[in-house]
Short mmCIF file of C-alpha atoms in Angstrom, two decimals:
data_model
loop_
_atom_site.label_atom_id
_atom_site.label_comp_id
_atom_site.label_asym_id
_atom_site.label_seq_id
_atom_site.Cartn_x
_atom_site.Cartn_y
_atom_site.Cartn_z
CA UNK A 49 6.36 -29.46 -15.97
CA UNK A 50 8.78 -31.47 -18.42
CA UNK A 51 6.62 -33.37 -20.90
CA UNK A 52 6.47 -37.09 -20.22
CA UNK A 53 4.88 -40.19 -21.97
CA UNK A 54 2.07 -42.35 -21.34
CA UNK A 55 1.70 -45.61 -21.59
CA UNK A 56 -1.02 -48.61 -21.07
CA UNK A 57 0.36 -51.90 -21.48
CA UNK A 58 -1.73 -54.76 -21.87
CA UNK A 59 -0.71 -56.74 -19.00
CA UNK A 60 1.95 -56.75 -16.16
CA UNK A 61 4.87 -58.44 -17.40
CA UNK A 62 4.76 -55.94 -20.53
CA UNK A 63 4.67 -53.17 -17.84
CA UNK A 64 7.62 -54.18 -15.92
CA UNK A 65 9.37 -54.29 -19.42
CA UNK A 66 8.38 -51.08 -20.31
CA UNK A 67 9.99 -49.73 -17.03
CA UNK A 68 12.74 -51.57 -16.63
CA UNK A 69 14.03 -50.41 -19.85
CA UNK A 70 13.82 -47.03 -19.46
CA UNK A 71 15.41 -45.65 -16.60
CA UNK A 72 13.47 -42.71 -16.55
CA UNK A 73 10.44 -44.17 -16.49
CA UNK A 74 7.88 -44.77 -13.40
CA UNK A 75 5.24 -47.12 -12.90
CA UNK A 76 1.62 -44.85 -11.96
CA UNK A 77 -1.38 -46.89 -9.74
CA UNK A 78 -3.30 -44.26 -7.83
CA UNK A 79 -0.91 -41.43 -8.21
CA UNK A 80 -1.49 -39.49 -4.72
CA UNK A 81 2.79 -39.73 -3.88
CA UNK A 82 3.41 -39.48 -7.56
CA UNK A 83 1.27 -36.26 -8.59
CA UNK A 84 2.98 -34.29 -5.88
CA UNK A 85 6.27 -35.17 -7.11
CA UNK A 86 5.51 -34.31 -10.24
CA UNK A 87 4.15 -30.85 -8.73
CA UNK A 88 7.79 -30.27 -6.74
CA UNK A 89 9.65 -30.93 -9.50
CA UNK A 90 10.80 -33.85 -7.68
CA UNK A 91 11.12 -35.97 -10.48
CA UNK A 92 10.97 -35.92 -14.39
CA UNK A 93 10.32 -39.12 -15.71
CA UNK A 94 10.20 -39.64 -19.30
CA UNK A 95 7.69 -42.23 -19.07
CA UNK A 96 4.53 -43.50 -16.69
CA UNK A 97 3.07 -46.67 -16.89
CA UNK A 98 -0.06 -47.41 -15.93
CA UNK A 99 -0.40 -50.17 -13.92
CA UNK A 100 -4.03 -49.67 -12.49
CA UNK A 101 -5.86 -52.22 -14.70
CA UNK A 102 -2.95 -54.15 -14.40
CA UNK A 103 -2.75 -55.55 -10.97
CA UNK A 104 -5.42 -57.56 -8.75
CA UNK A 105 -8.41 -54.99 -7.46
CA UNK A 106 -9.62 -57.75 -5.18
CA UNK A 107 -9.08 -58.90 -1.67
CA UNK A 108 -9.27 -63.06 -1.82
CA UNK A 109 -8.93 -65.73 0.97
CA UNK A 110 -6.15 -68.26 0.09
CA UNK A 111 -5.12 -70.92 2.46
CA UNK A 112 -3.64 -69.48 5.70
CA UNK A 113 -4.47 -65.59 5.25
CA UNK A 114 -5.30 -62.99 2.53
CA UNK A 115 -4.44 -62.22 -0.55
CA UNK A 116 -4.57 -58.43 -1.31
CA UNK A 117 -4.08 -57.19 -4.84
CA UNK A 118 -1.94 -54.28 -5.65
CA UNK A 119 -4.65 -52.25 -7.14
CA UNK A 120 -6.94 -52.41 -3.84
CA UNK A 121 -7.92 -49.04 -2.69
CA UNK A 122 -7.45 -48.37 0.84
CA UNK A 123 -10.66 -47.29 1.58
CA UNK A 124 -12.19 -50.75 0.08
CA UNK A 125 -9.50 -52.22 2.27
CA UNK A 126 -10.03 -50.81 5.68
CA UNK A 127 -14.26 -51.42 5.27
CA UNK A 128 -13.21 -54.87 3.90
CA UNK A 129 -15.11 -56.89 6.83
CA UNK A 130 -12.42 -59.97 6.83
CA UNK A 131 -10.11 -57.15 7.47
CA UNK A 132 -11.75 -55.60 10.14
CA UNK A 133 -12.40 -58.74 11.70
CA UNK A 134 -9.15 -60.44 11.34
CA UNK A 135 -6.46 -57.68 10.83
CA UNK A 136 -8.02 -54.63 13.23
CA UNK A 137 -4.90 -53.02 13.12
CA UNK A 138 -4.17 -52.98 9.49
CA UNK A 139 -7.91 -51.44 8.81
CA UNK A 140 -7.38 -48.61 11.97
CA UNK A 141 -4.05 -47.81 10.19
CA UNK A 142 -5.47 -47.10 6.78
CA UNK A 143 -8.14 -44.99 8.30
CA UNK A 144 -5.56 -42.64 10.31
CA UNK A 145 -3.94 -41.81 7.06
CA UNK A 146 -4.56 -39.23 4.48
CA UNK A 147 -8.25 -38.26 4.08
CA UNK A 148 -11.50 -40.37 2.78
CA UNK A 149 -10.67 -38.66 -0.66
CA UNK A 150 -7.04 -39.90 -1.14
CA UNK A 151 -8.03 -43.12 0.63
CA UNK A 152 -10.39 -43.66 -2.20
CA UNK A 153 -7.60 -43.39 -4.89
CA UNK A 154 -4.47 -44.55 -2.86
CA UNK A 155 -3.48 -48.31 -3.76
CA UNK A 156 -1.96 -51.58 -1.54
CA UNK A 157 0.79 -51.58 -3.95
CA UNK A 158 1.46 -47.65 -3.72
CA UNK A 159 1.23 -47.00 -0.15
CA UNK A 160 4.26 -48.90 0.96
CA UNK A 161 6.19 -47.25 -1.41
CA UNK A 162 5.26 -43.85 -0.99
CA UNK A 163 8.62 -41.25 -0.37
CA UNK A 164 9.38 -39.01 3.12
CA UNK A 165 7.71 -36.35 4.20
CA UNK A 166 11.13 -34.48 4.94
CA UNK A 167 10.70 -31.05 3.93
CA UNK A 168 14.22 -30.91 2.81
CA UNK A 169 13.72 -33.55 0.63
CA UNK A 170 10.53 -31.69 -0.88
CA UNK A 171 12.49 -28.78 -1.16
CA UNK A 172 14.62 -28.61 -4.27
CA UNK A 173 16.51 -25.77 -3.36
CA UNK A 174 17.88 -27.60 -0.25
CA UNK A 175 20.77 -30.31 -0.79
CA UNK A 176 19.60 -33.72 -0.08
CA UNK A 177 21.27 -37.07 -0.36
CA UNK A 178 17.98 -38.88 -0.89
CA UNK A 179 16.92 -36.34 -3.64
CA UNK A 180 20.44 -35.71 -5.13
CA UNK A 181 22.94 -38.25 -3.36
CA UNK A 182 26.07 -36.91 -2.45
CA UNK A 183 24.82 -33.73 -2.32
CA UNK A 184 24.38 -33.58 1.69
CA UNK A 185 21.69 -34.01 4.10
CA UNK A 186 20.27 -30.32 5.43
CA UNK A 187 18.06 -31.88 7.81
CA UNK A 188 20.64 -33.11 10.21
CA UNK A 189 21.22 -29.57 12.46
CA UNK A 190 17.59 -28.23 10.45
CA UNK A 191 14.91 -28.91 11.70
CA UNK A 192 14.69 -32.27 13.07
CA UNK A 193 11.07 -32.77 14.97
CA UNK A 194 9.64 -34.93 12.40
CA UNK A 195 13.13 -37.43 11.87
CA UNK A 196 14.69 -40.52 12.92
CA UNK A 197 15.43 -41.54 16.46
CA UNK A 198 16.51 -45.22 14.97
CA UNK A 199 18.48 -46.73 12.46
CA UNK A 200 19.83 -43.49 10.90
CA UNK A 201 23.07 -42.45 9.50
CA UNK A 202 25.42 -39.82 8.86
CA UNK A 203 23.59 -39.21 5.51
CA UNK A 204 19.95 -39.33 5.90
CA UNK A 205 17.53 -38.87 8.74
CA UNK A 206 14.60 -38.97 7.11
CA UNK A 207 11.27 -41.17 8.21
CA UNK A 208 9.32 -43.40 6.16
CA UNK A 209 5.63 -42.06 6.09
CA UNK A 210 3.23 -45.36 5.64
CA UNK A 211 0.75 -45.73 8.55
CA UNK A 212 -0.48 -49.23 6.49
CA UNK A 213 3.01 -50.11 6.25
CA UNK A 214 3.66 -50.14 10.01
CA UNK A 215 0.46 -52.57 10.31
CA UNK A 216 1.97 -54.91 7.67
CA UNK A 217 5.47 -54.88 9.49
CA UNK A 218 3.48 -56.03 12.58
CA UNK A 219 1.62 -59.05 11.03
CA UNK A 220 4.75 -60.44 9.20
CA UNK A 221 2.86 -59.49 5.72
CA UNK A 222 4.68 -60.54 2.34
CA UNK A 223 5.57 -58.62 -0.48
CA UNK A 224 4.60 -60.29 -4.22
CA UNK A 225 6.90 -58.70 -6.66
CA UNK A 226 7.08 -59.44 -10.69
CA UNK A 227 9.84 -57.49 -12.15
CA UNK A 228 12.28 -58.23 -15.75
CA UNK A 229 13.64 -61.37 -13.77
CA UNK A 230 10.58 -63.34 -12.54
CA UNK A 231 8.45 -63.28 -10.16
CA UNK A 232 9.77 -63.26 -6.14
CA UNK A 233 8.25 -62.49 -2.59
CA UNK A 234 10.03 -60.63 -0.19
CA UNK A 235 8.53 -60.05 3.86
CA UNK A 236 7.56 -56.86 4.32
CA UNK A 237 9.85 -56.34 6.92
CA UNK A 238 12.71 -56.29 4.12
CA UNK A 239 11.28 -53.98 1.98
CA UNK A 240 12.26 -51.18 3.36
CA UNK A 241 16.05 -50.19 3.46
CA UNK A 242 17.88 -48.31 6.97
CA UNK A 243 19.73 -44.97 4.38
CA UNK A 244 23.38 -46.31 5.29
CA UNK A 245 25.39 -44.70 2.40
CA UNK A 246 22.60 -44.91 0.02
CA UNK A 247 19.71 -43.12 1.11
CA UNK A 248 18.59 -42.31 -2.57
CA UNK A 249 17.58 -46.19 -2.33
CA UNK A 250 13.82 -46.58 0.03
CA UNK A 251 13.20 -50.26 -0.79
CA UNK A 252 15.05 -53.33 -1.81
CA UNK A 253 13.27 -53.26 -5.33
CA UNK A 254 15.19 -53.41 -8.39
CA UNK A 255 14.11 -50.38 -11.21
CA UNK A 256 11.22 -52.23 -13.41
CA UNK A 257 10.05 -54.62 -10.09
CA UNK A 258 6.19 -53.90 -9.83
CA UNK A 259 4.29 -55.27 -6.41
CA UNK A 260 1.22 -57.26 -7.41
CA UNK A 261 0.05 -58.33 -4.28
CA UNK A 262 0.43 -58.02 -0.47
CA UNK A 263 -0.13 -61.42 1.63
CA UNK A 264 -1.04 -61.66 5.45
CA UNK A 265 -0.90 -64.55 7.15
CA UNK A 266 -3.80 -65.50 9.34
CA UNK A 267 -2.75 -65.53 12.66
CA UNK A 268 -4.80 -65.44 15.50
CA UNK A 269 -3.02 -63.24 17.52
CA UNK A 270 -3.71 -60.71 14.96
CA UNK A 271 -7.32 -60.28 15.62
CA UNK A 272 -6.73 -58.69 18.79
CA UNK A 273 -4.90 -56.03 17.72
CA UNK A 274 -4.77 -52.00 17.57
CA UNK A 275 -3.06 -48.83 15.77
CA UNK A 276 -2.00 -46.01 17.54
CA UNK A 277 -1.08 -42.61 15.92
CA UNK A 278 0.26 -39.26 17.71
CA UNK A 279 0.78 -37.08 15.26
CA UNK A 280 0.28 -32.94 15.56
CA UNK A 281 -3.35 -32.95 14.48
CA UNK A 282 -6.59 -34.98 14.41
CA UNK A 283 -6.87 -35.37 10.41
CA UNK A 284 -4.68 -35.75 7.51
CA UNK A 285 -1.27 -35.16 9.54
CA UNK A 286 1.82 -37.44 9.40
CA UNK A 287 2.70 -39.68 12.31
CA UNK A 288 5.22 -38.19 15.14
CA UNK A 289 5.08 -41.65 16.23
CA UNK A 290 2.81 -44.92 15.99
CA UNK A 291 2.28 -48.33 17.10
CA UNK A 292 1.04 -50.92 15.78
CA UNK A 293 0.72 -53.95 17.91
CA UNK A 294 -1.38 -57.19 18.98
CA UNK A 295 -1.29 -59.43 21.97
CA UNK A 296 -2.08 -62.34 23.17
CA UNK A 297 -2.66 -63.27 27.05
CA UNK A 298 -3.07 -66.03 28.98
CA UNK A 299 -3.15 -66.55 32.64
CA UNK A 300 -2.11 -63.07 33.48
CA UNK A 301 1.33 -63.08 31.20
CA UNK A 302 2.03 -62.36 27.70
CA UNK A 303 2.09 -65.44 25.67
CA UNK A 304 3.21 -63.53 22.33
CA UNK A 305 2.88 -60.34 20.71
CA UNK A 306 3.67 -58.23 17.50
CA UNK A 307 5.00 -54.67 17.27
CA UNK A 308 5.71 -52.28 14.85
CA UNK A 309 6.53 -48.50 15.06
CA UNK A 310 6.13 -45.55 13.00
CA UNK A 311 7.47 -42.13 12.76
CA UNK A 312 11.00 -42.76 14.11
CA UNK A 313 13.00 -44.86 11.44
CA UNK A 314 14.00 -44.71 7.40
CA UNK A 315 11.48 -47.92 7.44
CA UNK A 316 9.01 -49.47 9.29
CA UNK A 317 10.25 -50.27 12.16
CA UNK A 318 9.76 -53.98 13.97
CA UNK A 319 10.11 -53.67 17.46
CA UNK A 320 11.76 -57.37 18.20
CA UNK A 321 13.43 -56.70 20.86
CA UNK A 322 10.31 -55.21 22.31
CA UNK A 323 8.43 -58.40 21.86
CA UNK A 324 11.20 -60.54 23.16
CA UNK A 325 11.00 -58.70 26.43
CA UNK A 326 7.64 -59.31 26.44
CA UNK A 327 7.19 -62.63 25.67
CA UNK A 328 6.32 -64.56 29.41
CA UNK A 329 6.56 -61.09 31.40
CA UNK A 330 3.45 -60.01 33.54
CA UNK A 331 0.84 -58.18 32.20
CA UNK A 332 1.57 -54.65 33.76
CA UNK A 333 2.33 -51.64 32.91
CA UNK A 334 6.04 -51.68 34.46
CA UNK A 335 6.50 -55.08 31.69
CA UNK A 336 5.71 -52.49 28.88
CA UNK A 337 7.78 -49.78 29.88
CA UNK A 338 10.85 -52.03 30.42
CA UNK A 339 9.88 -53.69 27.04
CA UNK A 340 10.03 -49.53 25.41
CA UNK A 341 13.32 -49.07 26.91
CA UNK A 342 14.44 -52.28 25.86
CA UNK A 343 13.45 -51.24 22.22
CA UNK A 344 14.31 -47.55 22.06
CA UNK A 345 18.28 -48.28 24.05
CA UNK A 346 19.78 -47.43 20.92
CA UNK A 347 17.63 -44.68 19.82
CA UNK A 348 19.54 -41.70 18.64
CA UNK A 349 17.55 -38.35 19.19
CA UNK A 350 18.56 -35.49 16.40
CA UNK A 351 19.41 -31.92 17.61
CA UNK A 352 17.85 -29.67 15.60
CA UNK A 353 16.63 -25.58 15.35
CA UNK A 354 13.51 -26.59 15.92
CA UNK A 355 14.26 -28.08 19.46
CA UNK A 356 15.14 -31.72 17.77
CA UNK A 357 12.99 -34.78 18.50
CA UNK A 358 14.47 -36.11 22.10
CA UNK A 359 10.48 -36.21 23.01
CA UNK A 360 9.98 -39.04 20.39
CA UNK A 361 11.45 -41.48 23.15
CA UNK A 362 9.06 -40.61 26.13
CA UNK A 363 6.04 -40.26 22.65
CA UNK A 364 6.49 -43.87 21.94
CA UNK A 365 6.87 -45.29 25.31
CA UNK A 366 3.84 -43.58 26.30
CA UNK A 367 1.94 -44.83 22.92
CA UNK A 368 3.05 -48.34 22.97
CA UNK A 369 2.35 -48.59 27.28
CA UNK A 370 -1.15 -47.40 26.21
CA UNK A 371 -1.55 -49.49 23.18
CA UNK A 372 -0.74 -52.93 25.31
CA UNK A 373 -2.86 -51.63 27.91
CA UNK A 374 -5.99 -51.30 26.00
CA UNK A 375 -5.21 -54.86 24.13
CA UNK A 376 -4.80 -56.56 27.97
CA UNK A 377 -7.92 -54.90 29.25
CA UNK A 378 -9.99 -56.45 25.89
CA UNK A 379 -8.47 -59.93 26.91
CA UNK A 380 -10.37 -59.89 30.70
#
């Protein structure tokens, strides 16, 4: 392991200085991404600063939804009762990821950002655009089970690995950011970047920006609301494919409804034209499947060795059908 420096600053704003000066340095919260990295030989950074005392460790109510601060641990967030009450979905998707030990260290501000699971990207003897850009992408004709079915491109097929993040896309959460310029908030459906021709890049956030907090708005719709994950195994296993979704009923049609997926884009992925179908269809199960296809008619399956991931359409039909299903039945 290259030697690297540590640093404690006294506050935030003298953190995102320290970082944004230094481009090899790396802001460090609960570390569970980071320490593997550093493990890989992913990265080298020159520098970590740690932000842990730095950021907000508390979960407030502010006028029209909750405030979460960066330096929440999931675990406290998914037993938070407000949460569990308000936000089932966001509280279901914490608790299908990682195990009770990481969920204990793992932060609000760190599990957005955390990098893909691609196993060419964690393999430094493989070229990766991501990892080294320009270099090529060896998952495109590898092994391609785990990748993109939307939104990819020529130079990255890689999936973005945050079950919490696919709740947040769902309840139109916003992103607090402090960074060398000010303070700004972006919604959390713009965090996240589709690779283009610049894979290397995950999020919209400039080197030296630092999330402090995470805001969702209360809406109503939102406490009817569930997380589905398919993924290989029961425990500490990635997501083939998720849903995230609530719904509101009334009078035997779907007055509104919010969907996110998981598992089959560089980001997480807001299913809009999913909801748009839905919106003043007939609860059935024919409405959901027409509202999937609707979705998923641009979805690109990737050939691969490994039989590619063509079964990721039928996967998230089948989850999100299910997923509206259960939601309906809880509205009779």
């Amino acid at each position: 392991m290259k030697p690297f420096a540590y640093q404690v600053p006294g506050d935030a704003a003298a953190a995102v200085r320290s970082v944004a000066d230094r481009p090899d340095a790396s802001f460090l919260a609960g570390g569970t991404n980071l320490v593997d990295h550093l493990r890989l030989g992913l990265i080298e950074p020159g520098l970590l600063v740690d932000v842990t005392s730095l950021t907000s460790a508390e979960i407030t109510d502010r006028e029209g939804g909750l405030r979460i601060g960066a330096a929440v641990r999931n675990s406290d967030l998914a037993a938070d009762p407000r949460v569990r009450e308000r936000f089932p979905v966001l509280a279901e998707s914490l608790l299908a990821g990682a195990s009770g030990q990481l969920r204990n260290m793992a932060t609000t501000g760190g599990n957005p950002l955390q990098r893909t699971r691609c196993v060419y990207f964690q393999d430094v003897t493989t070229p990766c655009n991501k990892r080294e850009p320009g270099s090529g992408c060896s998952a495109i004709g590898g092994s391609t089970r785990n990748h993109a079915i939307l939104g990819a491109s020529e130079h990255c097929i890689a999936t973005q690995p945050s079950d919490m993040g696919v709740a947040l896309a769902a309840l139109d959460a916003q992103v607090q950011v402090l960074g060398p310029g000010g303070e700004r908030t972006i919604p959390f459906t713009e965090l996240h970047r589709l690779p283009g021709d610049t894979p290397e890049r995950d999020t919209v956030l400039d080197h030296g920006e630092l999330i402090t907090a995470i805001d969702v708005p209360d809406l109503p719709i939102a406490r009817r609301s569930h997380y589905r994950k398919v993924r290989d195994r029961a425990s500490y296993a990635f997501a083939l494919v998720s849903v995230a979704a609530a719904l509101d009923v009334f009078d035997g049609e779907v007055r509104d409804v919010r969907i996110a997926l998981g598992g089959v884009a560089h980001k997480p992925w807001r299913a809009r034209r999913a909801e748009a179908a839905l919106r003043g269809a007939p609860v059935s199960e024919q409405s959901y499947r027409e509202a999937a296809e609707a979705e998923l008619a641009d979805a690109r399956p990737q050939d691969g060795i490994d039989g590619g991931n063509a079964f990721k359409i039928p996967l998230v039909t089948g989850a999100l059908v299910a997923t509206l299903r259960d939601l309906a039945e809880e509205e009779t």
